[in-house]
Amino acid sequence: MDNGPLPLQQQQHPPLLPFQGFAAHYAKGKVSKKHASKARPAEDGDNEASHAAAGAAEETDYDPEPVDRLMQQAVEHYAHELTGVRTGRANPGLIENLLVDAHGDKLPLKACGTVTVRNPQLLVVVLFDQSLAKAVEKAIRQSPLSLNPTTEGAEVLVKLPRITKESIERMVKLVNMEAEGAHQSIRRARQKGMDAIKKAFKAASTDHRKRAEKEVQQLHDQYVAEVERLKKVKDTELREHKDL
């Protein structure tokens, strides 16, 4: 799927706001070995303890921002995918991110050809490699949209049916499928955060490690909730048969 710039701000529902509470809160507690050593002069009898404390501080120098960023990117990507799922007229976003089995690799359809709107009910894929015509057809035909593409030379023609209750339900199914992909990306980011915590907090107390793990879980829950909010907005839009 694509990670390009998002037109989400143009929609009527509130845009995604970057979550900063966790990262900002946790950063206050980060202590480097350099700053730990300047906290107070070490007395002769404290040398060993000071070195141990500084070493522990260095090992627990965990930064949650990369995990936060990965989760936010997953939500932004989902929001971008939703902009292509619209009723009323042909839109390239409806098919350009479908995965195509291209010579053994899974590529988004837009990497296999340029998707254009020929008329309000017709999408055309101008293929970069004509040998991929059958693979592109298959990806479109097997999508939840249940479209029936045809190939003419280096072009795959995708005629969109008249909007019906059934076609709207297929779009809702596509929205749900994309939401599950976003959930999976967020879960993978959470796992990366948990792995980083285990590594960083090896020499720290169990309480500190559990607190960090709890904060990563809270971050996960917030972004999952945002995916669900966006899904509900799009579901309502489709069922009301109107574009934002």
Coordinates of C-alpha atoms in Angstrom, one line a residue:
M1 CA 0.0 0.0 0.0
D2 CA 0.9 3.7 -0.6
N3 CA 2.5 5.9 2.1
G4 CA 2.0 9.2 0.1
P5 CA 0.7 12.6 1.4
L6 CA -2.8 12.4 2.8
P7 CA -5.8 14.6 1.9
L8 CA -7.4 13.6 5.2
Q9 CA -7.5 17.2 6.4
Q10 CA -10.0 17.9 3.6
Q11 CA -12.5 15.6 5.1
Q12 CA -15.2 16.9 7.4
H13 CA -14.4 14.7 10.4
P14 CA -11.5 15.8 12.7
P15 CA -8.1 14.9 11.3
L16 CA -5.8 12.5 13.1
L17 CA -3.8 14.3 15.8
P18 CA -0.3 13.0 16.5
F19 CA -0.2 11.4 20.0
Q20 CA 2.5 13.0 22.0
G21 CA 1.6 12.3 25.6
F22 CA 3.5 9.1 26.0
A23 CA 6.7 10.2 24.3
A24 CA 6.7 13.6 26.0
H25 CA 6.0 12.1 29.4
Y26 CA 8.6 9.3 29.1
A27 CA 11.3 11.6 27.7
K28 CA 11.4 13.4 31.0
G29 CA 12.6 10.3 32.7
K30 CA 15.4 9.5 30.3
V31 CA 18.8 9.8 31.9
S32 CA 22.0 9.4 30.0
K33 CA 25.2 8.1 31.6
K34 CA 26.8 11.5 31.1
H35 CA 24.0 13.3 33.0
A36 CA 23.9 10.7 35.7
S37 CA 27.5 11.2 36.5
K38 CA 27.0 14.9 36.9
A39 CA 24.1 14.6 39.3
R40 CA 26.5 14.8 42.3
P41 CA 30.2 14.3 42.9
A42 CA 31.0 10.7 43.7
E43 CA 32.5 10.0 47.1
D44 CA 35.3 7.5 47.5
G45 CA 32.9 4.9 49.0
D46 CA 30.3 5.5 46.3
N47 CA 32.4 4.8 43.2
E48 CA 31.1 1.3 42.6
A49 CA 27.5 2.3 43.2
S50 CA 27.8 5.3 41.0
H51 CA 29.2 3.3 38.1
A52 CA 26.4 0.7 38.5
A53 CA 23.7 3.4 38.6
A54 CA 25.1 5.2 35.5
G55 CA 25.3 1.8 33.6
A56 CA 21.7 1.0 34.5
A57 CA 20.6 4.5 33.4
E58 CA 22.3 4.0 30.1
E59 CA 20.7 0.6 29.5
T60 CA 17.3 2.0 30.2
D61 CA 17.6 4.9 27.8
Y62 CA 14.5 3.8 25.9
D63 CA 12.8 6.1 23.4
P64 CA 9.1 5.4 22.6
E65 CA 8.9 7.8 19.7
P66 CA 9.9 5.3 16.9
V67 CA 7.0 3.0 18.0
D68 CA 4.6 6.0 18.2
R69 CA 5.7 7.0 14.7
L70 CA 5.1 3.5 13.2
M71 CA 1.6 3.3 14.7
Q72 CA 0.7 6.8 13.5
Q73 CA 2.0 5.9 10.0
A74 CA -0.3 2.9 10.0
V75 CA -3.3 5.0 10.8
E76 CA -2.4 7.7 8.2
H77 CA -1.9 5.0 5.6
Y78 CA -5.4 3.6 6.4
A79 CA -6.9 7.1 6.2
H80 CA -5.3 7.6 2.8
E81 CA -6.7 4.2 1.5
L82 CA -10.2 5.3 2.6
T83 CA -10.0 8.4 0.3
G84 CA -10.2 6.0 -2.7
V85 CA -13.3 4.2 -1.5
R86 CA -16.1 6.5 -2.7
T87 CA -19.5 6.1 -4.2
G88 CA -20.8 8.1 -7.1
R89 CA -18.0 8.1 -9.7
A90 CA -14.9 6.2 -10.8
N91 CA -11.9 6.9 -8.6
P92 CA -8.3 5.5 -9.2
G93 CA -7.9 4.9 -5.4
L94 CA -10.6 2.3 -5.6
I95 CA -8.2 -0.2 -7.3
E96 CA -4.7 1.3 -7.4
N97 CA -3.6 -0.3 -4.1
L98 CA -4.9 -3.8 -4.8
L99 CA -2.0 -6.3 -4.5
V100 CA -0.9 -7.9 -7.8
D101 CA 1.2 -11.1 -8.0
A102 CA 3.8 -9.7 -10.4
H103 CA 6.5 -12.3 -11.3
G104 CA 6.4 -13.7 -7.8
D105 CA 6.3 -10.4 -6.0
K106 CA 3.3 -8.7 -4.4
L107 CA 3.1 -5.2 -5.8
P108 CA 0.4 -2.5 -5.5
L109 CA -1.5 -2.2 -8.8
K110 CA -0.3 1.3 -9.3
A111 CA 3.3 -0.1 -9.5
C112 CA 2.1 -2.2 -12.5
G113 CA 0.4 0.6 -14.5
T114 CA -1.2 4.1 -14.4
V115 CA -4.8 4.2 -13.3
T116 CA -6.9 6.8 -15.0
V117 CA -10.6 7.8 -15.2
R118 CA -11.9 7.6 -18.8
N119 CA -15.5 8.4 -17.8
P120 CA -17.5 8.4 -14.6
Q121 CA -18.1 4.7 -14.8
L122 CA -14.8 3.5 -16.3
L123 CA -11.3 3.1 -14.9
V124 CA -8.4 2.2 -17.2
V125 CA -5.1 0.7 -16.2
V126 CA -2.4 1.5 -18.7
L127 CA 0.1 -1.2 -18.1
F128 CA 3.9 -0.7 -17.8
D129 CA 4.4 -4.3 -18.7
Q130 CA 1.8 -5.9 -20.9
S131 CA 2.7 -9.4 -19.7
L132 CA 1.1 -8.5 -16.3
A133 CA -2.3 -8.0 -17.8
K134 CA -3.7 -11.3 -16.5
A135 CA -2.2 -10.8 -13.1
V136 CA -3.8 -7.3 -12.9
E137 CA -7.1 -8.7 -14.1
K138 CA -7.0 -11.4 -11.4
A139 CA -6.2 -8.9 -8.6
I140 CA -9.1 -6.7 -9.6
R141 CA -11.5 -9.6 -10.1
Q142 CA -10.7 -11.3 -6.8
S143 CA -11.0 -8.0 -4.7
P144 CA -14.0 -7.6 -2.5
L145 CA -15.4 -5.1 -5.1
S146 CA -16.3 -8.0 -7.4
L147 CA -15.4 -6.1 -10.6
N148 CA -15.1 -7.7 -14.0
P149 CA -12.1 -6.2 -15.9
T150 CA -11.2 -6.9 -19.5
T151 CA -7.9 -6.4 -21.4
E152 CA -7.5 -4.5 -24.6
G153 CA -3.8 -4.4 -25.7
A154 CA -1.8 -2.7 -23.0
E155 CA -4.9 -1.5 -21.2
V156 CA -7.1 -3.2 -18.5
L157 CA -10.6 -1.7 -18.6
V158 CA -12.6 -1.7 -15.4
K159 CA -16.2 -0.8 -15.8
L160 CA -17.9 0.2 -12.5
P161 CA -21.5 -1.0 -12.0
R162 CA -24.4 1.2 -11.1
I163 CA -24.4 1.9 -7.4
T164 CA -26.6 -0.6 -5.6
K165 CA -27.0 -1.8 -2.1
E166 CA -24.8 -4.8 -3.0
S167 CA -22.0 -2.7 -4.4
I168 CA -22.0 -0.5 -1.3
E169 CA -21.8 -3.6 0.9
R170 CA -18.7 -4.7 -1.1
M171 CA -17.1 -1.3 -0.5
V172 CA -17.8 -1.7 3.2
K173 CA -16.1 -5.1 3.1
L174 CA -13.1 -3.5 1.5
V175 CA -13.0 -0.8 4.2
N176 CA -13.0 -3.6 6.9
M177 CA -10.3 -5.5 5.1
E178 CA -8.1 -2.4 5.0
A179 CA -8.8 -1.7 8.7
E180 CA -7.6 -5.2 9.6
G181 CA -4.3 -4.5 7.7
A182 CA -3.9 -1.3 9.8
H183 CA -4.5 -3.3 13.0
Q184 CA -1.8 -5.7 12.0
S185 CA 0.7 -2.9 11.4
I186 CA -0.1 -1.4 14.8
R187 CA 0.3 -4.8 16.5
R188 CA 3.7 -5.3 14.8
A189 CA 4.8 -1.8 16.0
R190 CA 3.7 -2.7 19.6
Q191 CA 5.7 -5.9 19.4
K192 CA 8.8 -4.0 18.3
G193 CA 8.3 -1.6 21.3
M194 CA 8.0 -4.6 23.7
D195 CA 11.1 -6.1 22.3
A196 CA 13.0 -2.8 22.7
I197 CA 11.8 -2.5 26.2
K198 CA 13.0 -6.0 27.2
K199 CA 16.4 -5.2 25.7
A200 CA 16.7 -1.7 27.3
F201 CA 15.4 -2.6 30.8
K202 CA 17.5 -5.7 31.3
A203 CA 19.3 -4.2 34.3
A204 CA 16.3 -2.2 35.6
S205 CA 13.6 -3.1 38.1
T206 CA 10.5 -5.1 37.0
D207 CA 8.3 -2.2 37.9
H208 CA 10.1 0.2 35.5
R209 CA 9.8 -2.4 32.7
K210 CA 6.1 -3.1 33.3
R211 CA 5.3 0.6 33.4
A212 CA 7.0 1.1 30.0
E213 CA 5.1 -1.9 28.6
K214 CA 1.8 -0.5 29.9
E215 CA 2.5 2.8 28.1
V216 CA 3.2 1.0 24.8
Q217 CA -0.1 -0.9 25.2
Q218 CA -2.0 2.3 25.9
L219 CA -0.4 3.8 22.8
H220 CA -1.5 0.7 20.8
D221 CA -5.1 1.0 22.1
Q222 CA -5.3 4.7 21.1
Y223 CA -4.3 4.1 17.5
V224 CA -6.5 1.0 17.2
A225 CA -9.4 3.2 18.5
E226 CA -8.5 5.8 15.8
V227 CA -8.7 3.1 13.1
E228 CA -12.1 2.1 14.3
R229 CA -13.3 5.7 14.4
L230 CA -12.2 6.2 10.7
K231 CA -13.8 3.0 9.7
K232 CA -17.1 4.0 11.3
V233 CA -17.0 7.4 9.6
K234 CA -16.4 5.8 6.2
D235 CA -19.1 3.1 6.8
T236 CA -21.6 5.8 7.6
E237 CA -20.6 7.8 4.5
L238 CA -21.0 4.8 2.2
R239 CA -24.3 3.7 3.6
E240 CA -25.7 7.2 3.2
H241 CA -24.4 7.2 -0.4
K242 CA -22.6 10.5 -0.2
D243 CA -19.0 11.7 -0.5
L244 CA -17.4 13.9 2.1

